[in-house]
Short mmCIF file of C-alpha atoms and ligand atoms in Angstrom, two decimals:
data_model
loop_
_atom_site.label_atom_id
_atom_site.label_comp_id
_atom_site.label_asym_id
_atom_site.label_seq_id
_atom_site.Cartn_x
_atom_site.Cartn_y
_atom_site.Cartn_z
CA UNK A 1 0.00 0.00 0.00
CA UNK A 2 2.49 2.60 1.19
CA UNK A 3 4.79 1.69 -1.59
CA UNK A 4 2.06 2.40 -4.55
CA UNK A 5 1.72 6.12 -2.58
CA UNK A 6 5.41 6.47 -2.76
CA UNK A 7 5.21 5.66 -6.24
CA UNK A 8 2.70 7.57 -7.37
CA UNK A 9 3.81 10.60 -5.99
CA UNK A 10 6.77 10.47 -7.33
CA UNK A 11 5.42 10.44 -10.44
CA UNK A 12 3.53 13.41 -9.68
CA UNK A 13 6.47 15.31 -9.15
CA UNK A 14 7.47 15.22 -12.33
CA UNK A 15 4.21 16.80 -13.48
CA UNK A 16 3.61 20.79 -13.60
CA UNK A 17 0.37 22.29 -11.68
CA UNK A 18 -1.32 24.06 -14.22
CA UNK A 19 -4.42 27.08 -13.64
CA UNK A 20 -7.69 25.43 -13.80
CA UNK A 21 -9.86 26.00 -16.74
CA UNK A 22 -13.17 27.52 -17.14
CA UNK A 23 -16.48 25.75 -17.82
CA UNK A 24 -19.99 26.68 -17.76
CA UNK A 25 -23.13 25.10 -16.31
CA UNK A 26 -26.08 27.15 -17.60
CA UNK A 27 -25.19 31.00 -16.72
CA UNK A 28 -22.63 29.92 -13.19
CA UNK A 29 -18.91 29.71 -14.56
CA UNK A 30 -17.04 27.21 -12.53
CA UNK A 31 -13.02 27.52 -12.48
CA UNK A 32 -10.65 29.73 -13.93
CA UNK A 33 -10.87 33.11 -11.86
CA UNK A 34 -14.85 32.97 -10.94
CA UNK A 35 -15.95 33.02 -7.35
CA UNK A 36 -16.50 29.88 -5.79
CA UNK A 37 -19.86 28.50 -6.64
CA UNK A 38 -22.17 26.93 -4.29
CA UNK A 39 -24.73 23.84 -5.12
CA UNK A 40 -27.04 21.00 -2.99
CA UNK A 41 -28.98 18.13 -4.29
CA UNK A 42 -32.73 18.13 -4.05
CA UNK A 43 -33.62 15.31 -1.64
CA UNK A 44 -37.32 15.10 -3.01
CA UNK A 45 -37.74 13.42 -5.88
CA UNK A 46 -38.04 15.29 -9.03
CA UNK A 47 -41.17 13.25 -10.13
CA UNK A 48 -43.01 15.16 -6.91
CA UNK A 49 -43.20 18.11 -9.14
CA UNK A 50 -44.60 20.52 -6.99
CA UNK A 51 -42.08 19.94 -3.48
CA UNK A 52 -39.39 19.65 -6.15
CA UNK A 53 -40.20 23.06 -7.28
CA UNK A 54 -40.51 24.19 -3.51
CA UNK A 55 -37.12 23.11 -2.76
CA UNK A 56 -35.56 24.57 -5.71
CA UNK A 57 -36.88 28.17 -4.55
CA UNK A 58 -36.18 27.32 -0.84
CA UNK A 59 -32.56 26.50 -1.87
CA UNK A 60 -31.89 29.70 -4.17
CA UNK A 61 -33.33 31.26 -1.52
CA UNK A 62 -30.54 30.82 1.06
CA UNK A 63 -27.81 31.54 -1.93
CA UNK A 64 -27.63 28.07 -3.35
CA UNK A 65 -26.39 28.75 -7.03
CA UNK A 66 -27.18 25.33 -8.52
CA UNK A 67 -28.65 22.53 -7.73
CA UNK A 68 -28.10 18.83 -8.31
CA UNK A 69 -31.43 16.49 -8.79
CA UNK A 70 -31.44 12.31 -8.83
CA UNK A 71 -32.36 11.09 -11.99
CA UNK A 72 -33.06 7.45 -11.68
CA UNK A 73 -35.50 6.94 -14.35
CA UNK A 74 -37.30 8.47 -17.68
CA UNK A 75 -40.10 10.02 -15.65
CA UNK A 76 -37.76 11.86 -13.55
CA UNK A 77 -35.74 12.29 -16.83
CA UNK A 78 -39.06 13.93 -18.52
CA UNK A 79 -39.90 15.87 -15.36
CA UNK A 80 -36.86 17.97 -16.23
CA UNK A 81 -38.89 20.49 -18.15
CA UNK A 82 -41.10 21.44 -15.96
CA UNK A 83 -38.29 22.82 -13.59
CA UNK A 84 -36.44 24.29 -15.98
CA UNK A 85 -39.59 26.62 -16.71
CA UNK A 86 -39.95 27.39 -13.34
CA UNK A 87 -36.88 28.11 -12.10
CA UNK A 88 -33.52 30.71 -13.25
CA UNK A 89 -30.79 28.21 -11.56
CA UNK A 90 -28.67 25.76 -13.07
CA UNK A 91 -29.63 22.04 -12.69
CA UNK A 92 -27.45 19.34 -13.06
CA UNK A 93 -28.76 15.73 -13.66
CA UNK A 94 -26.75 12.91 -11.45
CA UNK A 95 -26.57 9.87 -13.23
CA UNK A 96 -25.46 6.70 -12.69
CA UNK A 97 -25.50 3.19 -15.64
CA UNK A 98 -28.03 4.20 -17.84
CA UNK A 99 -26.59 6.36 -20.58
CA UNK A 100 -30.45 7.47 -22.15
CA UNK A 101 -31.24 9.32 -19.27
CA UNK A 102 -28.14 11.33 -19.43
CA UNK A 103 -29.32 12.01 -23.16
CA UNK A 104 -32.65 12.26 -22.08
CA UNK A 105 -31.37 14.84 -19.57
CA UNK A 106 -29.93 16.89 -22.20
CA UNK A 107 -32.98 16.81 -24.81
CA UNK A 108 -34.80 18.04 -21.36
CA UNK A 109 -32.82 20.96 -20.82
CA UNK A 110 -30.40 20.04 -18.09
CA UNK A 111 -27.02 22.61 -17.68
CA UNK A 112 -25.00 20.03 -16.45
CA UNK A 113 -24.40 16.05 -16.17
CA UNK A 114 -23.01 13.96 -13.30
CA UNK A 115 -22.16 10.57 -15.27
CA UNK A 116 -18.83 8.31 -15.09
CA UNK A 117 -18.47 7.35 -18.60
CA UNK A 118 -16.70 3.72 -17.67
CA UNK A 119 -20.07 3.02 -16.25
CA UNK A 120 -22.71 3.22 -18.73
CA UNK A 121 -21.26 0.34 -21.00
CA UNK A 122 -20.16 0.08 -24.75
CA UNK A 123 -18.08 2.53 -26.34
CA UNK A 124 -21.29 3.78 -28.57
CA UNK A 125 -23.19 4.47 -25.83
CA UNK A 126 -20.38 6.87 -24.30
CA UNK A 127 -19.98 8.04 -27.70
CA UNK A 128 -23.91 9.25 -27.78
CA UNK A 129 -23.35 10.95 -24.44
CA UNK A 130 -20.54 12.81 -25.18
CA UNK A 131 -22.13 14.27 -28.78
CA UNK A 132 -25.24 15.45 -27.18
CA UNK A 133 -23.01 16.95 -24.47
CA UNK A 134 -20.99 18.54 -27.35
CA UNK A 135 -23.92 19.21 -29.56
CA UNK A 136 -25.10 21.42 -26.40
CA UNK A 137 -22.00 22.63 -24.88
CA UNK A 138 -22.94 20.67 -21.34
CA UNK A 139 -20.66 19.35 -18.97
CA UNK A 140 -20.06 16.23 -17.86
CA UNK A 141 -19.14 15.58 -13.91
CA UNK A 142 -16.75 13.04 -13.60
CA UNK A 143 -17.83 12.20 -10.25
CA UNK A 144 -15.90 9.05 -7.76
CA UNK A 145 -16.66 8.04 -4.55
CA UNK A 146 -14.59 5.83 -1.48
CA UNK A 147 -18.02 3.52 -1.31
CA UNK A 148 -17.83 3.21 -4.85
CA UNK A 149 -14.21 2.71 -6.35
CA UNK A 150 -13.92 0.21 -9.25
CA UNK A 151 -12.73 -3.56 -8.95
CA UNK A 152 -9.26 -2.94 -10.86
CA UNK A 153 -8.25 0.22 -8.33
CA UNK A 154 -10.02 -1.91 -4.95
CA UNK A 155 -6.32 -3.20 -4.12
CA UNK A 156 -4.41 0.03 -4.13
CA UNK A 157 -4.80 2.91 -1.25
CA UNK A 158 -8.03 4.23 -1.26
CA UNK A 159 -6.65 7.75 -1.88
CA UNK A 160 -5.00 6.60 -4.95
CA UNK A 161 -7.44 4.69 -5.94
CA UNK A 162 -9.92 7.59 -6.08
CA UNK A 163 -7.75 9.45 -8.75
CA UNK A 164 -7.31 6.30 -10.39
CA UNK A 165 -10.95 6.20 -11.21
CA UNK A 166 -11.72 9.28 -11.78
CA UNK A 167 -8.46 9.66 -14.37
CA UNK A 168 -10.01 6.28 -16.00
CA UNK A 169 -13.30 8.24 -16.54
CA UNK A 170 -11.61 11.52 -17.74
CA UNK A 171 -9.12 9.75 -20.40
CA UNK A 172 -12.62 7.99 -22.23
CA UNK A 173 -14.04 11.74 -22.29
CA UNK A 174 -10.66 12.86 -23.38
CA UNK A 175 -10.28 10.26 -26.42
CA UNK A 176 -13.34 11.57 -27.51
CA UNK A 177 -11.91 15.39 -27.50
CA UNK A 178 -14.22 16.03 -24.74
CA UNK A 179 -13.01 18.70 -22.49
CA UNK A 180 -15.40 20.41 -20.94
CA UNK A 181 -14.95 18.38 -17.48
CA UNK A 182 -15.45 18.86 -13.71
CA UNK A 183 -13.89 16.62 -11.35
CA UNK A 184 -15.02 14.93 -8.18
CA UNK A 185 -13.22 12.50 -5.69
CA UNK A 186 -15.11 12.39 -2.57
CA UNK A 187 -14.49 10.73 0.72
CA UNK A 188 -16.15 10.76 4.02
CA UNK A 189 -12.01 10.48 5.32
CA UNK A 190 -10.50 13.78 4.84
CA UNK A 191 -6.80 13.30 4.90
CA UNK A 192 -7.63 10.26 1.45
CA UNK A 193 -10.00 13.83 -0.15
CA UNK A 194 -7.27 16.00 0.14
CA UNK A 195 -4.54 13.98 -1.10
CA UNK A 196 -6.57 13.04 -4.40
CA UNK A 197 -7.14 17.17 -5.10
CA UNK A 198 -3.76 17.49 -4.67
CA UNK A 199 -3.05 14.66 -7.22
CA UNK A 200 -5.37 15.45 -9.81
CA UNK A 201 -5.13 18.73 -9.37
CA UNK A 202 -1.16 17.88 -10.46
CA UNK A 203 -2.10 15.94 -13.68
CA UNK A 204 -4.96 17.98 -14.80
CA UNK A 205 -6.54 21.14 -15.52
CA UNK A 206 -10.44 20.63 -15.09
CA UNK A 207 -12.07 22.17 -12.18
CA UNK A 208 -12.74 20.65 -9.20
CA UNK A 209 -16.02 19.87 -7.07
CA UNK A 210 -15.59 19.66 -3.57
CA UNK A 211 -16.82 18.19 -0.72
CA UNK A 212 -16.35 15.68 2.68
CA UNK A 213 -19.32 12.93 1.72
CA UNK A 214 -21.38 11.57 3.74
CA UNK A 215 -19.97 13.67 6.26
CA UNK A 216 -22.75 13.43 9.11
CA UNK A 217 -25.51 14.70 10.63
CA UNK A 218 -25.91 18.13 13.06
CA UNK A 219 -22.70 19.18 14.14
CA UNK A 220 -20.52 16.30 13.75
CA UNK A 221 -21.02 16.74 9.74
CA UNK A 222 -20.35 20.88 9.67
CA UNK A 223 -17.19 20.39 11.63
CA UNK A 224 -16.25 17.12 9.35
CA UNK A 225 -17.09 19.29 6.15
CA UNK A 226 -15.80 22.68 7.26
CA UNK A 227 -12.33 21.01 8.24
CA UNK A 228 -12.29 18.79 4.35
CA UNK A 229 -13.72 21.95 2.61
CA UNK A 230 -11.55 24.43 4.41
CA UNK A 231 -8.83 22.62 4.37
CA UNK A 232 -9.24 21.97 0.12
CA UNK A 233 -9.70 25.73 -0.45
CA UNK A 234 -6.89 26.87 1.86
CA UNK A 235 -4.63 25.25 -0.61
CA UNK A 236 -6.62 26.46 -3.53
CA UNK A 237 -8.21 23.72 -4.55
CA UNK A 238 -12.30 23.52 -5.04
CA UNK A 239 -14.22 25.83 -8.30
CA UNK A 240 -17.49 24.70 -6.70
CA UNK A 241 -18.35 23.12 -3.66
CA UNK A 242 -20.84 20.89 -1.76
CA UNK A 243 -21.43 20.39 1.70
CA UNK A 244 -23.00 16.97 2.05
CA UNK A 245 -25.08 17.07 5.53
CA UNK A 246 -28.44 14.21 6.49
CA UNK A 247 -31.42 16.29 6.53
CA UNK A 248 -32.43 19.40 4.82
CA UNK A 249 -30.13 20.59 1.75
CA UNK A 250 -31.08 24.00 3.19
CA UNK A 251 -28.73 23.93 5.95
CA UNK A 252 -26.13 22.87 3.31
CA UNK A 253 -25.93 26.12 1.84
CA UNK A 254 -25.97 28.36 4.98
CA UNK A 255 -22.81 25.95 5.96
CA UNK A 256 -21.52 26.47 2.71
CA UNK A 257 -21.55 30.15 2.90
CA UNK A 258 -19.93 30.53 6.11
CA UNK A 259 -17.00 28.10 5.23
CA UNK A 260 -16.59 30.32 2.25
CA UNK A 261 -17.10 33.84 4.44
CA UNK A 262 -15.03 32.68 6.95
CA UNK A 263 -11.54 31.94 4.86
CA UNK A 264 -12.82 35.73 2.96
CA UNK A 265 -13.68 34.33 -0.19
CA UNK A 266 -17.33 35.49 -0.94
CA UNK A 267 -18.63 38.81 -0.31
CA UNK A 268 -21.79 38.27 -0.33
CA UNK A 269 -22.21 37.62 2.85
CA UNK A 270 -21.31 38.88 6.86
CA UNK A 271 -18.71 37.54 8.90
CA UNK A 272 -19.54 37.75 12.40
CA UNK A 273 -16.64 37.52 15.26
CA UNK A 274 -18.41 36.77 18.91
CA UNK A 275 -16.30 35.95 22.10
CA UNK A 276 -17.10 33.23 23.79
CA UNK A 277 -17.76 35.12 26.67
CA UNK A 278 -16.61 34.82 30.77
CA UNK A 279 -16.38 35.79 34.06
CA UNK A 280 -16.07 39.43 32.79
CA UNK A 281 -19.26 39.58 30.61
CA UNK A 282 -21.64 41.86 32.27
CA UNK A 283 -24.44 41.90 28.94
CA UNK A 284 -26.23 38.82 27.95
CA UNK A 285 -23.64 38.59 25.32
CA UNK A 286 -25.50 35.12 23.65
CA UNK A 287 -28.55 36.67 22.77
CA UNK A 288 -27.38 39.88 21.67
CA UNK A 289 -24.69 37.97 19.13
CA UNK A 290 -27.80 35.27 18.28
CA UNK A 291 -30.20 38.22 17.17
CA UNK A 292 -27.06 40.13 15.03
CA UNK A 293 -26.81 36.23 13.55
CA UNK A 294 -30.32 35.66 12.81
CA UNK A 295 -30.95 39.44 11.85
CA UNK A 296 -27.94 39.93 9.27
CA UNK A 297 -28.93 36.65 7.82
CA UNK A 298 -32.79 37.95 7.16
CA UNK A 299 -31.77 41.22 5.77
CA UNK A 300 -29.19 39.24 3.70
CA UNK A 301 -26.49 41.68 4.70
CA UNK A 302 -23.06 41.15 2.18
CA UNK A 303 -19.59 42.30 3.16
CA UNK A 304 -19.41 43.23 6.64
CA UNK A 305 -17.79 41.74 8.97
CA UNK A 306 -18.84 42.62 12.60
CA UNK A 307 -17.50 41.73 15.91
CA UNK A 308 -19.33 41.29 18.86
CA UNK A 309 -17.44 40.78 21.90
CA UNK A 310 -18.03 40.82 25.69
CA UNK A 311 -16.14 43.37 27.40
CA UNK A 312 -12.89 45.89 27.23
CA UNK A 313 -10.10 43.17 27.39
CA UNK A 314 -10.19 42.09 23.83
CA UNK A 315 -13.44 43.88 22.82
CA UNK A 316 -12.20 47.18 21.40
CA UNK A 317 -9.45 45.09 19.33
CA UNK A 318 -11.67 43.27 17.53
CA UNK A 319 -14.48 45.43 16.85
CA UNK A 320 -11.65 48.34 15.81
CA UNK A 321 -10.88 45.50 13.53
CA UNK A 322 -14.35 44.66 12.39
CA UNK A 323 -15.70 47.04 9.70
CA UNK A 324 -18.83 47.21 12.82
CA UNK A 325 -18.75 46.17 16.21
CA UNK A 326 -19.24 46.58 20.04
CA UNK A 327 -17.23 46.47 22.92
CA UNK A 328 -19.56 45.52 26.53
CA UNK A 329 -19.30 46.31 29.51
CA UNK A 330 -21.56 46.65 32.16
CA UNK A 331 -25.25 46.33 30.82
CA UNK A 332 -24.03 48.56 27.89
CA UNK A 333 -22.07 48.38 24.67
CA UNK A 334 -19.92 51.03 22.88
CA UNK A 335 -20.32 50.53 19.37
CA UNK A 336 -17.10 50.76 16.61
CA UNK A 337 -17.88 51.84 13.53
CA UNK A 338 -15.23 51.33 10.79
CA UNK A 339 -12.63 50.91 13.53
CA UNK A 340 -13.62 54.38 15.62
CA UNK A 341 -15.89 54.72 18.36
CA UNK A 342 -19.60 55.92 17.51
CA UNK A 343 -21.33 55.82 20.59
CA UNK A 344 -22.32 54.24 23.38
CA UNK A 345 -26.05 52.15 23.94
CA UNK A 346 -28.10 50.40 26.77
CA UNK A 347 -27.25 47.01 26.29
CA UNK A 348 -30.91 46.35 24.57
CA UNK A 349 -30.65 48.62 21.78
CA UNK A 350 -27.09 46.98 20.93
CA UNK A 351 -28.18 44.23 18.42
CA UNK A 352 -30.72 47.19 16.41
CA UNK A 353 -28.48 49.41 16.60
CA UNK A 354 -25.48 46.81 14.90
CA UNK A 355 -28.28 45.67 12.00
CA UNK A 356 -29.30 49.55 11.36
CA UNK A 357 -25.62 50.28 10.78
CA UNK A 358 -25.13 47.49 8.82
CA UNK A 359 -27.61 48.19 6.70
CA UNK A 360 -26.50 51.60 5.87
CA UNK A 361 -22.84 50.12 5.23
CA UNK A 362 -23.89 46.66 3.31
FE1 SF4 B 1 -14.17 37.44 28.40
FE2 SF4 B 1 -13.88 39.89 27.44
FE3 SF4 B 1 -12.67 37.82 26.21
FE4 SF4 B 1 -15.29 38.08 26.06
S1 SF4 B 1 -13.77 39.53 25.27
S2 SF4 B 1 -14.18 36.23 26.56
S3 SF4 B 1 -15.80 38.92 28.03
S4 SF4 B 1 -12.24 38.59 28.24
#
């Protein structure tokens, strides 16, 4: 095992990282020098037309920029349509065997196509994929998976056996001049996800989609996708990324957009900094950071960051820093505005007075 990693990175090394190219599903570029891009996966079936729907708006609702739907058979193939007239976001049709949906998919509309060409048979079945792809200018996701690695690559380490696959599945798009890839390797174990980025990422140019899979419910999957994710982008490596969580897709995005507001790479958003408060608080520090949370995220303010923090000690550092913040102390707050002191308020008119000002700045 440890002598096939030593081996294959060594090969690597002789390889040159190259700049990621561009590609587009429906009007979201993914790669080259566009913002990260952030997608879920509807978790009702398309077929229930209407809750489909509901989801799709739900999702674009919280800032999800395209979304991903199961497409296990031709009347979820032919229910396509009706989305794509009711909705502006891209949709991307995840595939798996069957080659005539992924056709289907395209006659339908779909912006996008998760499919690994190795698995959907003969080599004129691929071929029909990949010239209704072209025909269209889709993409094709090359999408691989720890719980589902091939036979031939089952005997190597799992983290090279993840690029193994997914390089199998690019090379039959690529010997068909098909280009216009995006790459997944996904694994719920974060140290095998981030070595297969890296290794791709060495021997190819396609963008990547990211994500920790099957990374958990609640808390234990944020932390287990933040750390993967995070840790992926930190070395500049993800074009578009999931976060994989059991339960509603919704929370997937507002996870997603604090991973990516928290390492500063989205504006769109707020970053908020909160203490974690001690023997020093004298304001009900909690609440008052809870209703800035749950305030800035309902008045979708973008590109502040604001620091709320429990008394003088660190306080005035950090909400100096902040482009808004406030300083406690006892059952008051002196509020920083764009690193100065404004003024000082009664401890409840802290949190309307923080969203007012943010307002005017965001
Ligand atoms: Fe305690 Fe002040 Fe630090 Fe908050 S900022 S944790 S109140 S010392």
């Amino acid at each position: 095992m440890l002598l096939g990693r030593i081996l294959f990175d060594l090969l690597s090394l002789y390889l040159v990282s190259m700049m990621r190219r561009e590609i587009k599903c429906g009007n979201v570029k993914i790669g080259g020098s566009n913002s990260i891009s952030i997608q879920s996966m509807l978790n009702v079936p398309i077929v229930k037309r209407e809750p489909a729907l509901k989801q799709c708006l739900d999702l674009k609702n919280v800032g999800c920029e395209i979304i991903r739907v199961a497409i296990p058979d031709m009347e979820s193939a032919d229910a396509i349509s009706y989305l794509k007239e009711n909705i502006d976001i891209p949709l991307v049709a995840d595939i798996h065997f069957d080659y005539r949906l992924a056709v289907a998919s395209m006659e339908r509309g779909i912006d996008k196509v998760r499919i690994n060409p190795g698995n959907i048979g003969s080599q004129e079945n691929i071929k029909k994929v990949v010239s209704a792809a072209k025909e269209r200018n889709i993409p094709i996701r090359v999408g691989v998976n720890s719980g589902s690695i091939e036979k031939e690559f089952r005997h190597l380490p799992k983290e090279v056996a993840l690029v193994k696959s997914a390089l199998k599945h690019v090379e039959i798009l690529e010997k068909l001049n098909f280009n216009d890839i995006v790459v997944s390797m996904k694994s719920s174990d974060i140290r095998d996800t981030l070595y297969s980025y890296e290794k791709l990422n060495e021997l190819r140019d396609y963008p990547l989609h990211i994500g920790i899979t099957e990374s958990g419910i609640n808390e234990k999957g944020i932390i287990k996708s933040s750390i993967g994710i995070g840790a992926l982008l930190l070395r500049d490596l993800g074009d578009t990324i999931r976060v994989s969580l059991t339960g509603d897709p919704v929370e997937e995005i507002k996870v997603a957009r604090d991973i990516l507001s928290s390492l500063g790479l989205r504006k769109d958003t707020f970053d908020l900094v909160s203490c974690p408060t001690c023997g020093r608080t004298k304001v009900e520090l909690s609440k008052i950071a809870s209703e800035v949370e749950s305030r800035f995220r309902a008045e979708k303010i973008q590109g502040v960051k604001v620091a709320v923090m429990g008394c003088v000690v660190n306080g005035p550092g950090e909400a100096g820093d902040a482009d808004l913040g406030v300083a406690c102390g006892d059952g008051k707050g002196t509020i920083f505005l764009n690193g100065r002191i404004l003024e000082t308020v009664p401890e409840n008119q802290i949190s309307s007075r923080l969203i007012e000002l943010a307002k005017e700045l965001g």
